[in-house]
Amino acid sequence: MCNQTRFWDDAKGLLEEWYVACTSKELKKDQPFSATLYGKKFVLFRQKDGTAAALLDQCVHRGVPLSKGKMTDGCVTCPYHGWSYQGDGHVAHIPSVNGQFFPEKPHPFKQRSFDVCEQDGVVWIYLGEKPKQERPEIFKLPFYDQAGWVSYYMVGSYDGEMGAVAQNIMDVTHTIFVHEGWFRSESGKAVDATIDVGPRKVVVDYHDHDADVGMMPWLTNPHGAEQVHRDSFIAPNITLVEYHWGEPSGMVFNSLISPVGPYESRVYTCVSYKFPIPKLLSKALMPAVNAYIWVVNKQDIKILSARRAGIEHMPMTHSHSVRGDMAHIALEKILDALRHDQQLAPSFIGKRPMQFQI
Ligand code: FES
Ligand SMILES: [Fe+2]
C-alpha cells in the first residue's frame, strides 16, 4: 500500500469532517481545480448554475486526472477521450458513443462524488460517509463578514500534519525564538493563562493584558488599551487567534487547516482586522498588513520544514512536554479521540490554570 493510501486509511474517524478544498476565488467558472486531502486527489468544478461540485480526480475510463481537463457546459471533461462528468459523478457524455451530442439520460458509469458547501469565501468538502444528519456542522467564521472588519484569505503550504500546524499556531513560547523582534521579544516574564478543554475544543485565555505584542501597536493600539488575547482550537482543523484592543481595534487569524500529505497541510487563514481609523483607510492598508503577516508566516513555514526534516526519516517514539504545552497535548488528545471515533477522556475536560515564561 502506498504512503498516500495509508494516510487516508489511517485518518479513520477524521474523514467524517468538513475540510476546505479551495477558496471561492480559486474555483473559476471555466476551469477545474485539483485539491489534495489526506493524500487523495479531488477535482472541483462549477456546474452550470455556478454551484461547486467535487469528484475523485480520476476518469473511470483509463484513470486520467479530470482536473487536467476542461469545462464543457457545466461538466468536467477528461482530456484523454473526452468523457464528461456532471456534478453527481455520472458520466454525462462519451464522444465515441454519442458523437457530439449529450444524451438525454447520463450513462450509468460514475465516479464517486462528495458533498460540498461554499460558505464564508471557501469551498468545504465532506470526506466521510455519514448521513447528513449525523455530520458535524460547518464552522462559521465569526469575523468574516462582521460589520467594521476587513477580511481576506491568505493561503500557504506548511510542512506539518494538521495537529503540528495547529500546535504551531496555538504556541506562544516559540514566538520569542522564531519571531524574535517581529512579533514578540523575550521579556523574562511569567505569563498566566487559563485553558478550557471541551470534547472538540481547546480555548486558552492569556492574562497578559499589558503584553507588548509587536503587531504594529502604533496602528492597532495607539491608546494603549488593555489587550485581550484568546487562542482557540476547534476540532479537527480550525484555529482562531484573537487579539482585541478595546472595541475599536482587533486582529484575528482564523486558520482552516487541510491535511494534504503525511507531513503537509494547506492552510487557509482568514485574516480579519479592525483599526481605530475609517474602514476605507483600513482596507487600503491591506498590502502593508499582509506583507507584515507574511514575514511572520514564512518564519513558521521555515521552522516547520526544519521539524519535518528532523522527524520524517527518524520518527520520534516519544516527545517530552512541559506546562506551556498543555494546549498542544489537549488538541492532540482530541484529534486522537476523533480518529478512533471515541469521546475525549473526561479527565482532560475542564478549566485549568496554565503558566509559562517568555
Ligand atoms: S481516460 Fe478519460 S476519457 Fe479516456
Ligand atoms: Fe509562529
mmCIF file of C-alpha atoms and ligand atoms in Angstrom:
data_model
loop_
_atom_site.group_PDB
_atom_site.id
_atom_site.type_symbol
_atom_site.label_atom_id
_atom_site.label_comp_id
_atom_site.label_asym_id
_atom_site.label_seq_id
_atom_site.Cartn_x
_atom_site.Cartn_y
_atom_site.Cartn_z
ATOM 1 C CA MET A 1 0.000 0.000 0.000
ATOM 2 C CA CYS A 2 1.444 3.381 -0.922
ATOM 3 C CA ASN A 3 2.052 6.088 1.693
ATOM 4 C CA GLN A 4 -0.789 8.302 0.460
ATOM 5 C CA THR A 5 -3.358 5.479 0.624
ATOM 6 C CA ARG A 6 -2.190 4.611 4.120
ATOM 7 C CA PHE A 7 -2.518 8.270 5.120
ATOM 8 C CA TRP A 8 -6.188 8.283 4.013
ATOM 9 C CA ASP A 9 -6.957 4.954 5.712
ATOM 10 C CA ASP A 10 -5.207 5.977 8.948
ATOM 11 C CA ALA A 11 -7.343 9.131 9.182
ATOM 12 C CA LYS A 12 -10.356 6.890 10.022
ATOM 13 C CA GLY A 13 -12.853 8.978 12.054
ATOM 14 C CA LEU A 14 -11.152 12.216 10.962
ATOM 15 C CA LEU A 15 -12.593 11.666 7.480
ATOM 16 C CA GLU A 16 -16.086 12.288 8.881
ATOM 17 C CA GLU A 17 -15.446 16.030 8.939
ATOM 18 C CA TRP A 18 -15.638 19.092 6.677
ATOM 19 C CA TYR A 19 -12.366 20.405 5.218
ATOM 20 C CA VAL A 20 -11.577 23.330 2.964
ATOM 21 C CA ALA A 21 -10.768 22.254 -0.606
ATOM 22 C CA CYS A 22 -10.105 25.729 -2.030
ATOM 23 C CA THR A 23 -11.131 29.344 -1.757
ATOM 24 C CA SER A 24 -14.146 30.550 -3.742
ATOM 25 C CA LYS A 25 -11.774 32.699 -5.797
ATOM 26 C CA GLU A 26 -9.608 29.700 -6.722
ATOM 27 C CA LEU A 27 -12.604 27.853 -8.178
ATOM 28 C CA LYS A 28 -13.124 29.523 -11.548
ATOM 29 C CA LYS A 29 -16.208 29.021 -13.707
ATOM 30 C CA ASP A 30 -14.272 27.757 -16.721
ATOM 31 C CA GLN A 31 -11.540 25.665 -15.125
ATOM 32 C CA PRO A 32 -11.482 22.558 -12.911
ATOM 33 C CA PHE A 33 -9.422 22.748 -9.712
ATOM 34 C CA SER A 34 -7.289 19.991 -8.196
ATOM 35 C CA ALA A 35 -7.258 19.596 -4.407
ATOM 36 C CA THR A 36 -5.468 17.005 -2.274
ATOM 37 C CA LEU A 37 -6.810 15.917 1.104
ATOM 38 C CA TYR A 38 -5.378 13.075 3.177
ATOM 39 C CA GLY A 39 -3.377 12.040 0.111
ATOM 40 C CA LYS A 40 -6.412 11.642 -2.169
ATOM 41 C CA LYS A 41 -6.941 13.848 -5.204
ATOM 42 C CA PHE A 42 -10.224 15.624 -5.856
ATOM 43 C CA VAL A 43 -11.431 17.620 -8.810
ATOM 44 C CA LEU A 44 -13.644 20.587 -8.027
ATOM 45 C CA PHE A 45 -15.613 22.480 -10.616
ATOM 46 C CA ARG A 46 -18.511 24.866 -11.036
ATOM 47 C CA GLN A 47 -21.713 23.482 -12.517
ATOM 48 C CA LYS A 48 -23.948 25.380 -14.950
ATOM 49 C CA ASP A 49 -25.702 27.222 -12.102
ATOM 50 C CA GLY A 50 -22.350 28.192 -10.558
ATOM 51 C CA THR A 51 -22.601 25.809 -7.587
ATOM 52 C CA ALA A 52 -19.483 23.829 -6.724
ATOM 53 C CA ALA A 53 -19.122 20.055 -7.169
ATOM 54 C CA ALA A 54 -16.364 17.609 -6.205
ATOM 55 C CA LEU A 55 -15.406 14.174 -7.536
ATOM 56 C CA LEU A 56 -12.460 11.868 -7.063
ATOM 57 C CA ASP A 57 -9.919 13.176 -9.537
ATOM 58 C CA GLN A 58 -9.763 10.130 -11.780
ATOM 59 C CA CYS A 59 -11.553 9.311 -15.012
ATOM 60 C CA VAL A 60 -13.387 5.969 -14.736
ATOM 61 C CA HIS A 61 -12.308 5.140 -18.313
ATOM 62 C CA ARG A 62 -8.496 4.966 -18.128
ATOM 63 C CA GLY A 63 -7.689 6.904 -14.973
ATOM 64 C CA VAL A 64 -6.513 10.288 -16.252
ATOM 65 C CA PRO A 65 -6.957 13.094 -13.660
ATOM 66 C CA LEU A 66 -10.094 15.026 -14.569
ATOM 67 C CA SER A 67 -8.542 18.204 -13.182
ATOM 68 C CA LYS A 68 -6.218 18.153 -16.222
ATOM 69 C CA GLY A 69 -9.273 18.510 -18.452
ATOM 70 C CA LYS A 70 -11.589 21.384 -19.264
ATOM 71 C CA MET A 71 -15.135 22.520 -18.586
ATOM 72 C CA THR A 72 -17.935 21.748 -21.063
ATOM 73 C CA ASP A 73 -21.394 23.080 -20.310
ATOM 74 C CA GLY A 74 -21.019 22.759 -16.518
ATOM 75 C CA CYS A 75 -19.415 19.290 -16.800
ATOM 76 C CA VAL A 76 -15.743 18.429 -16.369
ATOM 77 C CA THR A 77 -14.289 16.794 -19.487
ATOM 78 C CA CYS A 78 -11.408 14.317 -19.428
ATOM 79 C CA PRO A 79 -8.517 15.345 -21.691
ATOM 80 C CA TYR A 80 -7.877 11.785 -22.999
ATOM 81 C CA HIS A 81 -11.068 10.601 -24.774
ATOM 82 C CA GLY A 82 -13.382 13.442 -23.829
ATOM 83 C CA TRP A 83 -15.720 11.756 -21.352
ATOM 84 C CA SER A 84 -17.685 14.431 -19.487
ATOM 85 C CA TYR A 85 -18.830 14.210 -15.870
ATOM 86 C CA GLN A 86 -21.681 16.013 -14.175
ATOM 87 C CA GLY A 87 -21.643 17.175 -10.536
ATOM 88 C CA ASP A 88 -23.155 13.958 -9.133
ATOM 89 C CA GLY A 89 -20.295 11.970 -10.688
ATOM 90 C CA HIS A 90 -22.293 10.385 -13.535
ATOM 91 C CA VAL A 91 -20.692 10.318 -16.959
ATOM 92 C CA ALA A 92 -22.880 12.678 -18.963
ATOM 93 C CA HIS A 93 -21.259 12.245 -22.364
ATOM 94 C CA ILE A 94 -18.985 9.768 -24.150
ATOM 95 C CA PRO A 95 -17.967 11.192 -27.560
ATOM 96 C CA SER A 96 -17.161 7.769 -29.080
ATOM 97 C CA VAL A 97 -20.715 6.621 -28.235
ATOM 98 C CA ASN A 98 -22.826 9.738 -28.689
ATOM 99 C CA GLY A 99 -20.778 11.849 -31.062
ATOM 100 C CA GLN A 100 -21.028 15.486 -30.151
ATOM 101 C CA PHE A 101 -24.468 15.163 -28.524
ATOM 102 C CA PHE A 102 -25.046 14.867 -24.781
ATOM 103 C CA PRO A 103 -27.635 12.059 -24.284
ATOM 104 C CA GLU A 104 -30.962 12.744 -22.534
ATOM 105 C CA LYS A 105 -30.007 10.475 -19.668
ATOM 106 C CA PRO A 106 -26.486 10.226 -18.238
ATOM 107 C CA HIS A 107 -24.547 6.983 -18.625
ATOM 108 C CA PRO A 108 -24.556 4.556 -15.678
ATOM 109 C CA PHE A 109 -20.768 4.917 -15.330
ATOM 110 C CA LYS A 110 -19.994 7.038 -12.302
ATOM 111 C CA GLN A 111 -17.110 8.474 -10.312
ATOM 112 C CA ARG A 112 -17.533 8.990 -6.543
ATOM 113 C CA SER A 113 -18.887 12.443 -5.738
ATOM 114 C CA PHE A 114 -18.550 14.352 -2.459
ATOM 115 C CA ASP A 115 -20.824 16.896 -0.805
ATOM 116 C CA VAL A 116 -19.512 20.431 -0.941
ATOM 117 C CA CYS A 117 -20.681 23.688 0.557
ATOM 118 C CA GLU A 118 -19.496 27.176 -0.284
ATOM 119 C CA GLN A 119 -19.525 29.427 2.754
ATOM 120 C CA ASP A 120 -17.503 32.399 4.021
ATOM 121 C CA GLY A 121 -15.372 32.598 0.863
ATOM 122 C CA VAL A 122 -14.186 28.978 0.860
ATOM 123 C CA VAL A 123 -15.408 25.650 -0.523
ATOM 124 C CA TRP A 124 -15.841 22.955 2.134
ATOM 125 C CA ILE A 125 -15.878 19.270 1.258
ATOM 126 C CA TYR A 126 -17.194 16.393 3.355
ATOM 127 C CA LEU A 127 -14.879 13.404 3.034
ATOM 128 C CA GLY A 128 -16.817 10.808 5.016
ATOM 129 C CA GLU A 129 -19.843 8.608 4.536
ATOM 130 C CA LYS A 130 -22.093 9.502 7.466
ATOM 131 C CA PRO A 131 -25.653 10.590 6.613
ATOM 132 C CA LYS A 132 -26.254 14.336 6.599
ATOM 133 C CA GLN A 133 -27.989 14.442 9.995
ATOM 134 C CA GLU A 134 -25.002 12.819 11.735
ATOM 135 C CA ARG A 135 -22.341 15.145 10.330
ATOM 136 C CA PRO A 136 -20.776 17.973 12.311
ATOM 137 C CA GLU A 137 -21.858 21.471 11.326
ATOM 138 C CA ILE A 138 -19.657 23.527 9.057
ATOM 139 C CA PHE A 139 -17.718 26.107 11.060
ATOM 140 C CA LYS A 140 -18.976 29.665 10.632
ATOM 141 C CA LEU A 141 -16.086 32.146 10.606
ATOM 142 C CA PRO A 142 -17.057 34.647 13.325
ATOM 143 C CA PHE A 143 -15.303 37.719 11.897
ATOM 144 C CA TYR A 144 -15.518 37.067 8.124
ATOM 145 C CA ASP A 145 -18.482 39.331 7.444
ATOM 146 C CA GLN A 146 -18.599 41.291 10.695
ATOM 147 C CA ALA A 147 -19.504 44.952 10.249
ATOM 148 C CA GLY A 148 -16.468 47.216 10.529
ATOM 149 C CA TRP A 149 -13.931 44.419 9.991
ATOM 150 C CA VAL A 150 -11.758 43.908 6.901
ATOM 151 C CA SER A 151 -11.189 40.250 5.942
ATOM 152 C CA TYR A 152 -9.124 38.438 3.354
ATOM 153 C CA TYR A 153 -7.659 34.964 2.850
ATOM 154 C CA MET A 154 -4.011 34.073 2.916
ATOM 155 C CA VAL A 155 -3.224 30.575 1.594
ATOM 156 C CA GLY A 156 0.014 28.743 2.323
ATOM 157 C CA SER A 157 1.569 25.273 2.367
ATOM 158 C CA TYR A 158 3.139 24.072 5.598
ATOM 159 C CA ASP A 159 5.406 21.081 6.155
ATOM 160 C CA GLY A 160 3.383 19.687 9.012
ATOM 161 C CA GLU A 161 0.446 17.432 9.734
ATOM 162 C CA MET A 162 -2.805 19.041 10.909
ATOM 163 C CA GLY A 163 -2.011 18.703 14.622
ATOM 164 C CA ALA A 164 1.520 20.072 14.224
ATOM 165 C CA VAL A 165 0.262 23.136 12.352
ATOM 166 C CA ALA A 166 -2.481 23.725 14.936
ATOM 167 C CA GLN A 167 0.142 23.392 17.693
ATOM 168 C CA ASN A 168 2.390 25.916 15.970
ATOM 169 C CA ILE A 169 -0.452 28.428 15.730
ATOM 170 C CA MET A 170 -1.521 27.835 19.368
ATOM 171 C CA ASP A 171 2.013 28.248 20.687
ATOM 172 C CA VAL A 172 3.185 31.379 22.462
ATOM 173 C CA THR A 173 6.524 30.040 23.698
ATOM 174 C CA HIS A 174 8.015 29.698 20.192
ATOM 175 C CA THR A 175 7.317 33.320 19.313
ATOM 176 C CA ILE A 176 10.339 34.745 21.147
ATOM 177 C CA PHE A 177 12.646 32.417 19.193
ATOM 178 C CA VAL A 178 11.079 32.007 15.760
ATOM 179 C CA HIS A 179 9.648 35.532 15.521
ATOM 180 C CA GLU A 180 12.128 37.373 17.706
ATOM 181 C CA GLY A 181 11.802 41.104 17.207
ATOM 182 C CA TRP A 182 8.929 40.737 14.748
ATOM 183 C CA PHE A 183 6.132 39.653 16.949
ATOM 184 C CA ARG A 184 7.308 39.276 20.499
ATOM 185 C CA SER A 185 10.651 39.512 22.270
ATOM 186 C CA GLU A 186 11.930 37.761 25.345
ATOM 187 C CA SER A 187 10.690 39.533 28.473
ATOM 188 C CA GLY A 188 11.675 37.121 31.248
ATOM 189 C CA LYS A 189 8.095 37.434 32.467
ATOM 190 C CA ALA A 190 5.776 34.684 33.629
ATOM 191 C CA VAL A 191 2.531 34.544 31.675
ATOM 192 C CA ASP A 192 -0.644 33.306 33.306
ATOM 193 C CA ALA A 193 -3.361 31.764 31.217
ATOM 194 C CA THR A 194 -6.493 29.691 31.624
ATOM 195 C CA ILE A 195 -7.029 26.653 29.441
ATOM 196 C CA ASP A 196 -10.525 25.300 28.901
ATOM 197 C CA VAL A 197 -10.818 21.902 27.222
ATOM 198 C CA GLY A 198 -14.073 20.566 25.801
ATOM 199 C CA PRO A 199 -14.846 17.434 23.776
ATOM 200 C CA ARG A 200 -13.987 19.194 20.488
ATOM 201 C CA LYS A 201 -12.468 22.462 21.613
ATOM 202 C CA VAL A 202 -9.484 23.986 23.418
ATOM 203 C CA VAL A 203 -9.659 27.643 24.462
ATOM 204 C CA VAL A 204 -6.723 29.471 26.028
ATOM 205 C CA ASP A 205 -7.233 32.908 27.568
ATOM 206 C CA TYR A 206 -3.988 34.755 28.239
ATOM 207 C CA HIS A 207 -3.910 37.124 31.170
ATOM 208 C CA ASP A 208 -1.006 39.219 29.847
ATOM 209 C CA HIS A 209 -3.211 42.261 29.264
ATOM 210 C CA ASP A 210 -0.319 44.712 29.046
ATOM 211 C CA ALA A 211 1.820 42.488 26.804
ATOM 212 C CA ASP A 212 3.758 44.236 24.104
ATOM 213 C CA VAL A 213 2.804 42.172 21.085
ATOM 214 C CA GLY A 214 4.577 43.682 18.116
ATOM 215 C CA MET A 215 1.706 43.855 15.680
ATOM 216 C CA MET A 216 2.213 47.472 14.721
ATOM 217 C CA PRO A 217 0.959 48.845 18.091
ATOM 218 C CA TRP A 218 1.094 52.418 16.739
ATOM 219 C CA LEU A 219 -1.696 51.344 14.393
ATOM 220 C CA THR A 220 -3.506 48.586 16.255
ATOM 221 C CA ASN A 221 -3.451 50.041 19.737
ATOM 222 C CA PRO A 222 -2.450 53.720 19.703
ATOM 223 C CA HIS A 223 -4.204 54.436 23.015
ATOM 224 C CA GLY A 224 -2.593 51.566 24.902
ATOM 225 C CA ALA A 225 -5.878 49.774 25.622
ATOM 226 C CA GLU A 226 -5.811 46.537 27.580
ATOM 227 C CA GLN A 227 -5.061 43.587 25.317
ATOM 228 C CA VAL A 228 -7.407 40.623 25.211
ATOM 229 C CA HIS A 229 -5.721 37.557 23.723
ATOM 230 C CA ARG A 230 -7.543 34.275 23.175
ATOM 231 C CA ASP A 231 -6.423 31.227 21.160
ATOM 232 C CA SER A 232 -8.961 28.546 20.266
ATOM 233 C CA PHE A 233 -8.716 25.176 18.588
ATOM 234 C CA ILE A 234 -11.964 23.870 17.148
ATOM 235 C CA ALA A 235 -11.529 20.247 16.147
ATOM 236 C CA PRO A 236 -10.335 18.926 13.948
ATOM 237 C CA ASN A 237 -8.933 21.613 11.669
ATOM 238 C CA ILE A 238 -9.597 25.145 12.877
ATOM 239 C CA THR A 239 -7.656 27.624 14.961
ATOM 240 C CA LEU A 240 -8.792 31.087 15.954
ATOM 241 C CA VAL A 241 -6.223 33.522 17.315
ATOM 242 C CA GLU A 242 -7.799 36.732 18.573
ATOM 243 C CA TYR A 243 -6.268 39.975 19.758
ATOM 244 C CA HIS A 244 -8.596 42.768 20.795
ATOM 245 C CA TRP A 245 -7.609 46.224 21.983
ATOM 246 C CA GLY A 246 -10.868 47.653 23.223
ATOM 247 C CA GLU A 247 -13.934 47.826 20.991
ATOM 248 C CA PRO A 248 -12.471 49.785 18.062
ATOM 249 C CA SER A 249 -9.472 47.596 17.340
ATOM 250 C CA GLY A 250 -8.698 43.936 16.831
ATOM 251 C CA MET A 251 -6.804 41.426 14.758
ATOM 252 C CA VAL A 252 -7.970 37.863 14.225
ATOM 253 C CA PHE A 253 -6.312 34.956 12.427
ATOM 254 C CA ASN A 254 -8.804 32.201 11.661
ATOM 255 C CA SER A 255 -6.900 29.294 10.108
ATOM 256 C CA LEU A 256 -8.609 26.410 8.334
ATOM 257 C CA ILE A 257 -6.097 23.575 8.082
ATOM 258 C CA SER A 258 -6.451 20.981 5.320
ATOM 259 C CA PRO A 259 -4.262 17.859 5.580
ATOM 260 C CA VAL A 260 -2.567 17.201 2.239
ATOM 261 C CA GLY A 261 0.067 14.541 2.922
ATOM 262 C CA PRO A 262 1.577 12.862 5.983
ATOM 263 C CA TYR A 263 3.793 15.924 6.591
ATOM 264 C CA GLU A 264 1.985 18.590 4.622
ATOM 265 C CA SER A 265 -1.011 20.847 5.108
ATOM 266 C CA ARG A 266 -2.611 23.637 3.127
ATOM 267 C CA VAL A 267 -3.678 26.421 5.440
ATOM 268 C CA TYR A 268 -6.382 28.945 4.581
ATOM 269 C CA THR A 269 -6.043 31.808 7.026
ATOM 270 C CA CYS A 270 -8.808 34.341 7.096
ATOM 271 C CA VAL A 271 -7.143 37.498 8.388
ATOM 272 C CA SER A 272 -9.704 39.893 9.876
ATOM 273 C CA TYR A 273 -8.785 43.247 11.310
ATOM 274 C CA LYS A 274 -10.340 46.423 12.560
ATOM 275 C CA PHE A 275 -8.255 49.511 13.290
ATOM 276 C CA PRO A 276 -9.353 52.719 15.001
ATOM 277 C CA ILE A 277 -9.390 54.526 11.639
ATOM 278 C CA PRO A 278 -12.020 54.708 8.839
ATOM 279 C CA LYS A 279 -12.678 51.296 7.247
ATOM 280 C CA LEU A 280 -11.716 52.540 3.783
ATOM 281 C CA LEU A 281 -8.300 53.516 5.095
ATOM 282 C CA SER A 282 -8.005 50.145 6.879
ATOM 283 C CA LYS A 283 -8.728 48.432 3.552
ATOM 284 C CA ALA A 284 -6.069 50.490 1.807
ATOM 285 C CA LEU A 285 -3.561 49.232 4.379
ATOM 286 C CA MET A 286 -4.170 45.595 3.404
ATOM 287 C CA PRO A 287 -0.927 45.204 1.368
ATOM 288 C CA ALA A 288 1.134 46.508 4.306
ATOM 289 C CA VAL A 289 -0.720 44.314 6.815
ATOM 290 C CA ASN A 290 -0.272 41.323 4.521
ATOM 291 C CA ALA A 291 3.445 41.991 3.998
ATOM 292 C CA TYR A 292 3.995 42.031 7.773
ATOM 293 C CA ILE A 293 1.967 38.860 8.350
ATOM 294 C CA TRP A 294 3.803 37.049 5.539
ATOM 295 C CA VAL A 295 7.163 37.701 7.177
ATOM 296 C CA VAL A 296 5.883 36.072 10.380
ATOM 297 C CA ASN A 297 4.237 33.287 8.370
ATOM 298 C CA LYS A 298 7.408 32.475 6.465
ATOM 299 C CA GLN A 299 9.241 32.111 9.772
ATOM 300 C CA ASP A 300 6.679 29.477 10.829
ATOM 301 C CA ILE A 301 6.877 27.743 7.441
ATOM 302 C CA LYS A 302 10.661 27.565 7.827
ATOM 303 C CA ILE A 303 10.616 26.136 11.357
ATOM 304 C CA LEU A 304 8.005 23.517 10.404
ATOM 305 C CA SER A 305 10.170 22.493 7.424
ATOM 306 C CA ALA A 306 13.068 22.081 9.836
ATOM 307 C CA ARG A 307 10.870 19.953 12.100
ATOM 308 C CA ARG A 308 9.841 17.797 9.129
ATOM 309 C CA ALA A 309 13.491 17.248 8.231
ATOM 310 C CA GLY A 310 14.077 16.269 11.851
ATOM 311 C CA ILE A 311 11.378 13.635 12.137
ATOM 312 C CA GLU A 312 10.366 12.419 8.663
ATOM 313 C CA HIS A 313 13.053 9.776 8.350
ATOM 314 C CA MET A 314 13.605 9.338 12.068
ATOM 315 C CA PRO A 315 10.151 9.384 13.722
ATOM 316 C CA MET A 316 10.110 10.244 17.427
ATOM 317 C CA THR A 317 8.976 7.428 19.662
ATOM 318 C CA HIS A 318 8.177 9.848 22.452
ATOM 319 C CA SER A 319 8.157 13.632 22.715
ATOM 320 C CA HIS A 320 8.554 15.331 26.089
ATOM 321 C CA SER A 321 6.300 18.218 27.100
ATOM 322 C CA VAL A 322 6.143 20.956 29.730
ATOM 323 C CA ARG A 323 3.341 23.037 31.309
ATOM 324 C CA GLY A 324 3.344 25.541 28.450
ATOM 325 C CA ASP A 325 2.400 22.681 26.094
ATOM 326 C CA MET A 326 -0.940 21.957 27.773
ATOM 327 C CA ALA A 327 -2.995 23.206 24.811
ATOM 328 C CA HIS A 328 -0.927 21.109 22.398
ATOM 329 C CA ILE A 329 -1.399 17.957 24.415
ATOM 330 C CA ALA A 330 -5.150 18.604 24.681
ATOM 331 C CA LEU A 331 -5.616 19.195 20.959
ATOM 332 C CA GLU A 332 -3.663 16.052 20.054
ATOM 333 C CA LYS A 333 -5.815 14.044 22.501
ATOM 334 C CA ILE A 334 -8.961 15.415 20.831
ATOM 335 C CA LEU A 335 -7.634 14.520 17.362
ATOM 336 C CA ASP A 336 -6.734 11.060 18.574
ATOM 337 C CA ALA A 337 -10.218 10.532 20.022
ATOM 338 C CA LEU A 338 -11.881 11.677 16.776
ATOM 339 C CA ARG A 339 -9.601 9.465 14.702
ATOM 340 C CA HIS A 340 -10.730 6.443 16.713
ATOM 341 C CA ASP A 341 -14.361 7.535 16.875
ATOM 342 C CA GLN A 342 -14.172 7.898 20.645
ATOM 343 C CA GLN A 343 -15.060 10.535 23.219
ATOM 344 C CA LEU A 344 -12.268 12.540 24.830
ATOM 345 C CA ALA A 345 -11.476 11.079 28.270
ATOM 346 C CA PRO A 346 -13.374 13.090 30.953
ATOM 347 C CA SER A 347 -10.120 13.666 32.862
ATOM 348 C CA PHE A 348 -8.977 16.080 30.111
ATOM 349 C CA ILE A 349 -12.163 18.146 30.124
ATOM 350 C CA GLY A 350 -12.458 21.337 32.159
ATOM 351 C CA LYS A 351 -10.718 24.611 33.047
ATOM 352 C CA ARG A 352 -7.201 24.770 34.449
ATOM 353 C CA PRO A 353 -4.618 27.462 35.107
ATOM 354 C CA MET A 354 -1.533 27.413 32.896
ATOM 355 C CA GLN A 355 1.732 29.305 33.363
ATOM 356 C CA PHE A 356 4.928 29.633 31.373
ATOM 357 C CA GLN A 357 7.771 32.063 30.941
ATOM 358 C CA ILE A 358 8.645 34.057 27.854
HETATM 359 S S1 FES B 1 -9.190 8.264 -19.777
HETATM 360 FE FE1 FES B 1 -10.698 9.726 -19.543
HETATM 361 S S2 FES B 1 -11.847 9.598 -21.318
HETATM 362 FE FE2 FES B 1 -10.432 8.013 -21.526
HETATM 363 FE FE FE B 2 4.623 31.324 14.775
#
